[in-house]
């Protein structure tokens, strides 16, 4: 119900707001500030793909796959299979359409399923990626999330978690966001995220803090919504438009001058699963972006 409240309000709204190429509803990555939103989102996908240390033939699980952008990118740029899961019917329908249009539908399986139901199938995945979904898990379920991931990840697997986070210690979700935008959501502090992962022998092998990248992203989304005000009000109404743009403006302020940031945390179960140094990240990222 919480997912449907936010994500089943119409794919057309998100088409107007997000980048058309990848439909990424999460923090983009801005190696330089002069990039377009589409370029920054592609840079984000490459940045995450590099951290997954992909190899041909691997099976990747995308928890909270959205409209399929990450899964399609991985299936297109690496010789891997992807299983993408979501709890949004509208996202599922469009993700399947987009994979078909991209010519990679045969290498991706999108499902409407809760991550908590996957371990019971007994399947392990070589790689797990989750982008912009952990914010919806809710603090009481943090340990359950990491327990499920540990049970789903192969012994020498790699996981990359990308989440909005709090600078400093744990906090609380503000009343406006809790009621109107993300019911059941909670933005985690790094401390409580790592504490929840530690009982399940998930080794935090790399942690990156994206300090301003989401502020740049949110300003792009806000500008696109303002440019399409008449269309959005026709889809919903003027009250919805005010609520939605207030949410985007408030979030921008939180990432520019408040306590919000993004964390990318790479996990393994085996200390030998990755190269000894981080040099492989830059090499893989440059190759994905066509820079040598």
mmCIF file of N, CA and C in Angstrom, residues 5 13 21 33 56-58 72 88 99 109 113-114 117 137 148 154 157 173 177-178 196 216 225 241 249 273 287:
data_model
loop_
_atom_site.group_PDB
_atom_site.id
_atom_site.type_symbol
_atom_site.label_atom_id
_atom_site.label_comp_id
_atom_site.label_asym_id
_atom_site.label_seq_id
_atom_site.Cartn_x
_atom_site.Cartn_y
_atom_site.Cartn_z
ATOM 1 N N UNK A 5 0.997 4.083 -3.024
ATOM 2 C CA UNK A 5 0.688 5.488 -2.727
ATOM 3 C C UNK A 5 1.585 6.427 -3.529
ATOM 4 N N UNK A 13 3.280 11.034 -15.184
ATOM 5 C CA UNK A 13 3.890 12.062 -14.338
ATOM 6 C C UNK A 13 5.403 11.870 -14.296
ATOM 7 N N UNK A 21 15.728 8.700 -21.045
ATOM 8 C CA UNK A 21 16.590 7.594 -21.456
ATOM 9 C C UNK A 21 16.544 6.421 -20.478
ATOM 10 N N UNK A 33 29.478 19.453 -13.246
ATOM 11 C CA UNK A 33 28.162 20.076 -13.069
ATOM 12 C C UNK A 33 27.518 20.515 -14.375
ATOM 13 N N UNK A 56 30.985 -11.891 -17.208
ATOM 14 C CA UNK A 56 30.015 -12.566 -18.086
ATOM 15 C C UNK A 56 29.336 -13.745 -17.394
ATOM 16 N N UNK A 57 28.030 -13.841 -17.636
ATOM 17 C CA UNK A 57 27.272 -14.990 -17.148
ATOM 18 C C UNK A 57 26.703 -14.860 -15.757
ATOM 19 N N UNK A 58 26.985 -13.766 -15.069
ATOM 20 C CA UNK A 58 26.485 -13.612 -13.707
ATOM 21 C C UNK A 58 24.977 -13.359 -13.703
ATOM 22 N N UNK A 72 17.961 -2.818 -17.362
ATOM 23 C CA UNK A 72 18.175 -2.687 -18.805
ATOM 24 C C UNK A 72 19.607 -2.264 -19.090
ATOM 25 N N UNK A 88 5.308 -2.258 -7.349
ATOM 26 C CA UNK A 88 4.431 -1.345 -8.080
ATOM 27 C C UNK A 88 3.992 -1.977 -9.394
ATOM 28 N N UNK A 99 12.080 -2.949 -21.535
ATOM 29 C CA UNK A 99 13.067 -3.995 -21.803
ATOM 30 C C UNK A 99 12.854 -4.591 -23.197
ATOM 31 N N UNK A 109 14.169 -10.707 -16.155
ATOM 32 C CA UNK A 109 12.888 -11.185 -15.642
ATOM 33 C C UNK A 109 12.407 -10.212 -14.582
ATOM 34 N N UNK A 113 7.054 -8.861 -6.699
ATOM 35 C CA UNK A 113 7.299 -9.725 -5.541
ATOM 36 C C UNK A 113 8.022 -8.940 -4.454
ATOM 37 N N UNK A 114 7.754 -9.279 -3.213
ATOM 38 C CA UNK A 114 8.406 -8.681 -2.057
ATOM 39 C C UNK A 114 9.756 -9.363 -1.842
ATOM 40 N N UNK A 117 10.096 -12.441 0.302
ATOM 41 C CA UNK A 117 9.610 -13.746 -0.149
ATOM 42 C C UNK A 117 10.632 -14.500 -0.996
ATOM 43 N N UNK A 137 12.096 0.657 3.311
ATOM 44 C CA UNK A 137 12.078 -0.561 4.127
ATOM 45 C C UNK A 137 11.484 -0.299 5.512
ATOM 46 N N UNK A 148 17.762 -11.081 4.574
ATOM 47 C CA UNK A 148 17.315 -11.589 3.278
ATOM 48 C C UNK A 148 18.421 -11.472 2.240
ATOM 49 N N UNK A 154 25.351 -15.009 -3.239
ATOM 50 C CA UNK A 154 26.242 -16.165 -3.314
ATOM 51 C C UNK A 154 27.456 -15.947 -2.409
ATOM 52 N N UNK A 157 29.693 -13.413 -3.748
ATOM 53 C CA UNK A 157 28.921 -12.373 -4.409
ATOM 54 C C UNK A 157 29.264 -10.973 -3.934
ATOM 55 N N UNK A 173 11.143 10.737 10.435
ATOM 56 C CA UNK A 173 10.569 11.258 9.201
ATOM 57 C C UNK A 173 9.620 12.404 9.533
ATOM 58 N N UNK A 177 6.160 14.558 4.903
ATOM 59 C CA UNK A 177 6.627 13.450 4.066
ATOM 60 C C UNK A 177 5.925 12.163 4.446
ATOM 61 N N UNK A 178 5.770 11.926 5.734
ATOM 62 C CA UNK A 178 5.154 10.691 6.213
ATOM 63 C C UNK A 178 3.698 10.585 5.769
ATOM 64 N N UNK A 196 22.717 -2.762 11.226
ATOM 65 C CA UNK A 196 21.730 -3.763 10.815
ATOM 66 C C UNK A 196 22.344 -4.840 9.923
ATOM 67 N N UNK A 216 21.594 18.526 -7.078
ATOM 68 C CA UNK A 216 21.606 18.822 -8.515
ATOM 69 C C UNK A 216 20.459 18.092 -9.220
ATOM 70 N N UNK A 225 9.117 19.733 -13.653
ATOM 71 C CA UNK A 225 7.732 19.809 -13.179
ATOM 72 C C UNK A 225 7.158 21.204 -13.408
ATOM 73 N N UNK A 241 -0.239 19.399 -7.596
ATOM 74 C CA UNK A 241 0.964 20.053 -8.121
ATOM 75 C C UNK A 241 1.683 20.827 -7.022
ATOM 76 N N UNK A 249 10.990 20.814 -3.651
ATOM 77 C CA UNK A 249 11.717 21.987 -3.156
ATOM 78 C C UNK A 249 12.277 21.733 -1.759
ATOM 79 N N UNK A 273 36.536 -11.614 -2.499
ATOM 80 C CA UNK A 273 35.635 -11.517 -3.654
ATOM 81 C C UNK A 273 36.002 -10.383 -4.605
ATOM 82 N N UNK A 287 35.418 2.327 -19.028
ATOM 83 C CA UNK A 287 35.059 1.438 -20.141
ATOM 84 C C UNK A 287 33.565 1.526 -20.430
#
